[in-house]
Coordinates of C-alpha atoms in Angstrom, one line a residue:
M524 CA -17.6 2.6 -4.3
A525 CA -21.3 2.9 -3.6
S526 CA -22.8 1.9 -0.3
T527 CA -25.8 -0.3 0.1
Y528 CA -27.4 2.2 2.5
D529 CA -27.7 6.0 2.9
G530 CA -26.5 8.1 5.8
P531 CA -24.8 7.0 9.0
T532 CA -27.3 4.3 9.9
P533 CA -25.4 0.9 9.7
P534 CA -26.9 -1.9 7.7
P535 CA -28.9 -4.6 9.4
T536 CA -26.7 -7.2 11.1
E537 CA -29.0 -10.3 11.3
H538 CA -27.6 -11.6 8.0
L539 CA -24.0 -10.6 8.4
D540 CA -20.8 -12.3 9.6
E541 CA -22.2 -15.8 8.8
A542 CA -21.3 -18.8 6.6
L543 CA -23.9 -21.3 5.4
G544 CA -23.0 -24.6 3.8
F545 CA -25.2 -26.8 1.5
M546 CA -25.1 -30.0 -0.4
I547 CA -26.9 -31.0 -3.6
P548 CA -26.6 -34.8 -3.6
G549 CA -28.3 -35.5 -6.8
R550 CA -25.9 -33.2 -8.7
H551 CA -22.7 -34.3 -6.7
A552 CA -22.2 -30.7 -5.6
R553 CA -21.4 -28.9 -2.4
G554 CA -21.3 -25.2 -1.7
R555 CA -20.8 -22.3 0.8
V556 CA -22.2 -18.9 0.9
V557 CA -20.9 -16.2 3.3
R558 CA -21.5 -12.6 4.1
L559 CA -19.3 -10.3 6.1
G560 CA -20.0 -6.9 7.7
P561 CA -18.9 -5.8 11.2
A562 CA -16.1 -8.4 11.3
L563 CA -14.8 -7.2 8.0
D564 CA -14.9 -3.5 9.1
S565 CA -13.2 -4.4 12.3
I566 CA -10.2 -5.9 10.3
L567 CA -10.0 -3.1 7.8
S568 CA -10.3 -0.3 10.4
R569 CA -7.0 -1.4 12.0
H570 CA -5.0 -0.2 8.9
A571 CA -6.5 2.8 7.1
Y572 CA -5.8 1.3 3.7
P573 CA -6.5 3.2 0.5
P574 CA -9.8 2.1 -1.2
A575 CA -8.2 -0.2 -3.8
I576 CA -6.2 -2.0 -1.1
E577 CA -9.3 -2.3 1.1
R578 CA -11.2 -3.9 -1.7
V579 CA -8.6 -6.5 -2.5
L580 CA -8.3 -7.4 1.2
A581 CA -12.1 -7.6 1.6
E582 CA -12.2 -10.0 -1.4
A583 CA -9.4 -12.1 0.1
L584 CA -11.1 -12.3 3.5
T585 CA -14.4 -13.3 1.9
L586 CA -12.5 -16.1 0.0
T587 CA -10.8 -17.1 3.3
A588 CA -14.2 -17.4 5.0
L589 CA -15.5 -19.6 2.2
L590 CA -12.5 -21.9 2.3
G591 CA -12.1 -21.9 6.1
S592 CA -15.7 -22.9 6.7
L593 CA -14.9 -26.1 4.8
L594 CA -12.5 -27.3 7.5
K595 CA -13.8 -30.3 9.4
D596 CA -11.2 -30.0 12.1
A597 CA -12.5 -27.5 14.7
E598 CA -9.0 -26.4 15.5
G599 CA -7.8 -26.4 11.9
Q600 CA -6.4 -23.3 10.2
L601 CA -6.7 -22.0 6.7
T602 CA -4.3 -19.5 5.3
V603 CA -4.6 -17.6 2.0
Q604 CA -1.4 -15.8 0.9
A605 CA -0.7 -13.8 -2.3
Q606 CA 2.9 -12.8 -2.8
T607 CA 4.6 -11.0 -5.7
E608 CA 7.9 -9.7 -6.8
G609 CA 7.9 -6.0 -7.8
G610 CA 4.1 -5.5 -7.5
V611 CA 2.4 -2.6 -5.7
I612 CA 1.2 -5.2 -3.3
D613 CA 4.1 -7.2 -2.0
L614 CA 2.3 -9.5 0.3
L615 CA -1.3 -10.3 1.3
V616 CA -2.1 -12.8 4.1
C617 CA -5.4 -13.9 5.6
D618 CA -6.2 -16.7 7.9
Y619 CA -9.1 -18.5 9.5
R620 CA -9.4 -20.6 12.6
A621 CA -12.7 -21.7 14.2
G622 CA -14.6 -18.9 12.6
V623 CA -12.1 -16.2 13.6
M624 CA -10.4 -14.3 10.8
R625 CA -7.6 -11.8 10.4
G626 CA -5.7 -10.3 7.5
Y627 CA -3.3 -7.6 6.3
V628 CA -1.7 -6.3 3.1
R629 CA 1.8 -4.9 2.6
H630 CA 1.9 -2.4 -0.3
D631 CA 3.8 0.5 -1.8
G632 CA 1.6 3.6 -1.2
E633 CA 3.6 5.9 -3.5
R634 CA 3.3 3.6 -6.5
L635 CA -0.4 3.0 -5.8
A636 CA -1.0 6.8 -5.8
E637 CA 0.3 6.9 -9.4
M638 CA -2.3 4.3 -10.6
P639 CA -5.9 4.7 -11.7
V640 CA -8.6 4.9 -9.1
D641 CA -9.7 1.3 -9.8
P642 CA -6.5 -0.6 -10.8
S643 CA -6.7 -4.2 -12.1
L644 CA -5.6 -7.2 -10.1
F645 CA -2.5 -7.6 -12.4
A646 CA -1.6 -3.9 -12.0
L647 CA -1.6 -4.3 -8.2
F648 CA 0.2 -7.6 -8.0
G649 CA 2.1 -8.1 -11.2
P650 CA 3.6 -11.6 -11.6
G651 CA 3.0 -13.6 -8.4
Y652 CA 1.5 -16.6 -6.9
L653 CA -1.5 -17.6 -4.7
A654 CA -0.9 -20.1 -1.9
I655 CA -3.6 -21.8 0.1
T656 CA -2.6 -23.8 3.1
F657 CA -4.8 -26.2 5.2
D658 CA -3.5 -27.2 8.6
Q659 CA -5.3 -30.0 10.3
V660 CA -4.4 -29.7 14.0
T661 CA -6.0 -32.9 15.2
S662 CA -4.2 -35.1 12.6
G663 CA -1.1 -33.0 12.2
E664 CA -1.5 -33.0 8.5
R665 CA -0.6 -29.9 6.4
Y666 CA -1.4 -29.3 2.8
Q667 CA -0.5 -26.4 0.6
G668 CA -1.3 -25.7 -3.0
I669 CA 0.5 -23.0 -5.0
V670 CA -0.6 -21.6 -8.4
P671 CA 0.3 -18.5 -10.4
L672 CA -1.8 -15.4 -9.4
E673 CA -3.8 -15.0 -12.6
G674 CA -7.2 -13.8 -13.7
A675 CA -9.1 -10.5 -13.4
S676 CA -10.1 -11.0 -9.7
I677 CA -9.3 -12.9 -6.5
A678 CA -12.3 -15.1 -7.4
E679 CA -10.8 -16.1 -10.8
A680 CA -7.5 -16.8 -9.1
A681 CA -9.2 -19.1 -6.6
E682 CA -11.0 -21.0 -9.4
R683 CA -7.7 -21.6 -11.1
Y684 CA -6.3 -22.8 -7.8
F685 CA -9.0 -25.5 -7.5
A686 CA -8.7 -26.5 -11.2
Q687 CA -4.9 -26.8 -11.2
S688 CA -4.0 -27.8 -7.6
E689 CA -7.1 -29.7 -6.4
Q690 CA -8.5 -30.8 -9.8
I691 CA -12.0 -29.9 -8.6
P692 CA -14.3 -28.0 -10.9
S693 CA -15.3 -24.9 -8.9
L694 CA -17.2 -21.7 -9.3
V695 CA -16.4 -18.7 -7.0
R696 CA -18.3 -15.4 -6.9
L697 CA -17.5 -12.4 -4.7
G698 CA -19.4 -9.1 -4.2
I699 CA -18.1 -6.1 -2.2
V700 CA -19.8 -2.8 -1.5
G701 CA -19.2 0.1 0.9
N702 CA -16.5 2.3 2.1
A703 CA -14.5 3.1 5.3
R704 CA -17.0 5.9 6.3
D705 CA -20.3 4.0 6.0
G706 CA -19.1 0.4 6.4
H707 CA -18.5 -2.5 4.1
V708 CA -20.6 -5.6 3.2
A709 CA -18.9 -8.5 1.4
G710 CA -20.5 -11.7 0.2
G711 CA -19.2 -14.8 -1.5
L712 CA -20.4 -18.1 -3.1
M713 CA -18.4 -21.1 -3.8
I714 CA -19.8 -24.3 -5.3
Q715 CA -17.8 -27.4 -6.3
H716 CA -18.3 -30.7 -8.1
L717 CA -17.5 -33.7 -6.1
P718 CA -16.1 -37.0 -7.4
E719 CA -18.2 -40.1 -6.7
G720 CA -15.2 -41.9 -5.1
E721 CA -13.7 -43.9 -7.9
E722 CA -10.2 -44.8 -7.0
G723 CA -7.4 -43.5 -9.2
R724 CA -9.6 -41.2 -11.1
D725 CA -8.6 -37.7 -12.2
R726 CA -11.2 -35.5 -10.6
I727 CA -11.3 -33.0 -13.4
H728 CA -12.8 -35.6 -15.6
T729 CA -16.0 -35.5 -13.6
R730 CA -16.9 -32.6 -15.9
L731 CA -16.9 -35.0 -18.8
D732 CA -18.7 -37.9 -17.0
H733 CA -21.4 -35.8 -15.3
P734 CA -22.9 -33.0 -17.3
E735 CA -25.0 -32.1 -14.2
W736 CA -22.0 -30.0 -13.1
D737 CA -22.5 -27.7 -16.1
H738 CA -26.2 -27.3 -15.0
I739 CA -25.3 -26.4 -11.4
A740 CA -22.5 -24.0 -12.5
T741 CA -24.9 -22.3 -15.0
L742 CA -27.4 -21.7 -12.2
A743 CA -24.8 -20.5 -9.7
A744 CA -23.4 -18.1 -12.3
T745 CA -26.7 -16.2 -12.5
L746 CA -26.1 -14.9 -9.0
K747 CA -25.5 -11.1 -9.0
P748 CA -22.8 -9.4 -6.9
E749 CA -25.5 -7.1 -5.3
E750 CA -27.4 -10.2 -4.1
L751 CA -24.3 -11.5 -2.3
S752 CA -23.7 -8.1 -0.7
D753 CA -27.3 -7.3 0.3
P754 CA -27.4 -7.4 4.1
A755 CA -31.2 -7.7 4.1
L756 CA -31.2 -10.9 2.0
P757 CA -30.8 -14.1 4.1
L758 CA -28.1 -16.5 2.9
S759 CA -30.7 -19.3 2.9
D760 CA -32.8 -17.3 0.4
I761 CA -29.8 -17.1 -2.0
I762 CA -29.5 -20.9 -2.0
W763 CA -33.3 -21.2 -2.5
R764 CA -33.3 -18.7 -5.4
L765 CA -30.5 -20.6 -7.2
F766 CA -31.5 -24.2 -6.6
H767 CA -35.1 -24.4 -5.5
E768 CA -36.0 -26.7 -8.5
E769 CA -33.5 -29.3 -7.4
E770 CA -34.9 -32.5 -6.0
E771 CA -32.9 -32.2 -2.7
V772 CA -30.8 -29.4 -1.2
R773 CA -29.3 -30.0 2.3
V774 CA -28.6 -26.8 4.2
L775 CA -26.0 -27.2 7.0
P776 CA -26.1 -25.4 10.3
P777 CA -24.8 -21.8 10.0
A778 CA -21.4 -20.8 11.3
T779 CA -20.6 -17.4 12.9
L780 CA -17.6 -15.4 11.6
T781 CA -15.7 -12.9 13.8
R782 CA -12.5 -10.9 13.8
G783 CA -9.7 -11.9 16.1
C784 CA -5.9 -11.9 16.4
R785 CA -3.6 -14.3 18.2
C786 CA -0.7 -11.9 18.8
N787 CA 0.6 -12.4 22.3
P788 CA 3.4 -10.4 24.2
E789 CA 4.5 -13.6 25.9
H790 CA 5.1 -15.2 22.5
F791 CA 7.1 -12.1 21.3
R792 CA 9.3 -12.3 24.4
E793 CA 10.0 -16.0 23.8
V794 CA 11.0 -15.2 20.2
L795 CA 13.2 -12.2 21.1
A796 CA 14.9 -14.1 23.9
R797 CA 16.3 -16.5 21.3
F798 CA 18.3 -13.7 19.7
P799 CA 21.9 -13.1 20.9
E800 CA 22.1 -10.4 23.6
D801 CA 24.1 -8.0 21.4
D802 CA 21.3 -8.2 18.8
R803 CA 18.6 -7.5 21.4
I804 CA 20.5 -4.5 22.7
G805 CA 20.7 -3.2 19.1
M806 CA 16.9 -3.5 18.7
A807 CA 16.1 -1.6 21.9
D808 CA 15.7 2.1 22.2
A809 CA 17.5 4.3 24.8
D810 CA 15.1 3.1 27.5
G811 CA 15.9 -0.5 26.9
V812 CA 12.5 -1.3 25.2
I813 CA 12.1 -3.2 21.9
E814 CA 8.9 -2.2 20.1
V815 CA 7.1 -5.1 18.4
A816 CA 4.1 -4.5 16.1
C817 CA 1.6 -7.1 14.9
E818 CA 1.0 -6.6 11.2
F819 CA -2.5 -8.2 11.4
C820 CA -4.1 -5.9 14.0
S821 CA -1.5 -3.1 14.3
S822 CA -1.2 -3.6 18.0
K823 CA 2.2 -2.5 19.5
Y824 CA 4.0 -4.1 22.4
G825 CA 6.9 -2.7 24.3
I826 CA 9.2 -5.6 25.4
T827 CA 11.9 -4.6 27.9
L828 CA 15.4 -6.1 27.8
A829 CA 15.0 -6.9 31.5
S830 CA 12.0 -9.1 30.8
L831 CA 13.9 -10.9 28.1
A832 CA 16.7 -11.6 30.5
A833 CA 14.2 -13.2 32.8
V834 CA 12.8 -15.4 30.1
E835 CA 16.3 -16.4 29.1
G836 CA 17.0 -17.3 32.8
D837 CA 13.8 -19.4 33.0
T838 CA 14.8 -21.3 29.9
A839 CA 18.2 -22.0 31.2
A840 CA 16.8 -23.2 34.5

């Protein structure tokens, strides 16, 4: 994959790791544009994935940033999961909470090595499904939509999700460039048609009632992947280039995106303490230590049997 810059000098960071929302009231549309750089590299560098797997995870993380930035609940969580049976990629998970993202992929390296350099999405996943889960912490509500993992890209799979699960006409575009040596830049655009609030109305029918959606979708589709992944191009300029002829475009305050992980040795101790003692002894090595690894960040924790006994004692007390 080609990089957007030459040599070891990193790309400019002033337009990276940011999400920008916007509304076009006269066209009943809303959108998000995001661009990831150091935060994306920080996630990918934890795993040393092959290039094809890096790219899929980068696309999924960009989609996660687009969807997560829609959450109105400051403590809400968005999870994107792709799971298959028999695919080279067995499981892909990304999540977002308050601008903090993480993600990982579980795959079969030997089978991947037998594939072309740039395998298709179906070649990597085979038959599978895409699940998107919104957890609203404040209200306690949880919503999950599941659709078949279909299309030539993660972006197409997301569009199918919104059409089938949410019944909201949507356009999603993703652009990824870079490599592990020089760094990655990933950009994404999502724009959606909004219903006007008629009760009992099937949202997908807004396409028939409001031809302005076709107009907005046509404009958005002119955006090139290299514009999305250009670190020197402000996100606000992308919105202006696409929609400057509209009567009104409201740009929302930008949101910062970062990498983070919520793995916690105390949590691991509490979980392991629930196992029967014989099972815990079977998990431990000769020194009485159970090694626990976080799949998201590859951090490893040594949990001693003695510390588990102490947790068990505190629970009993």
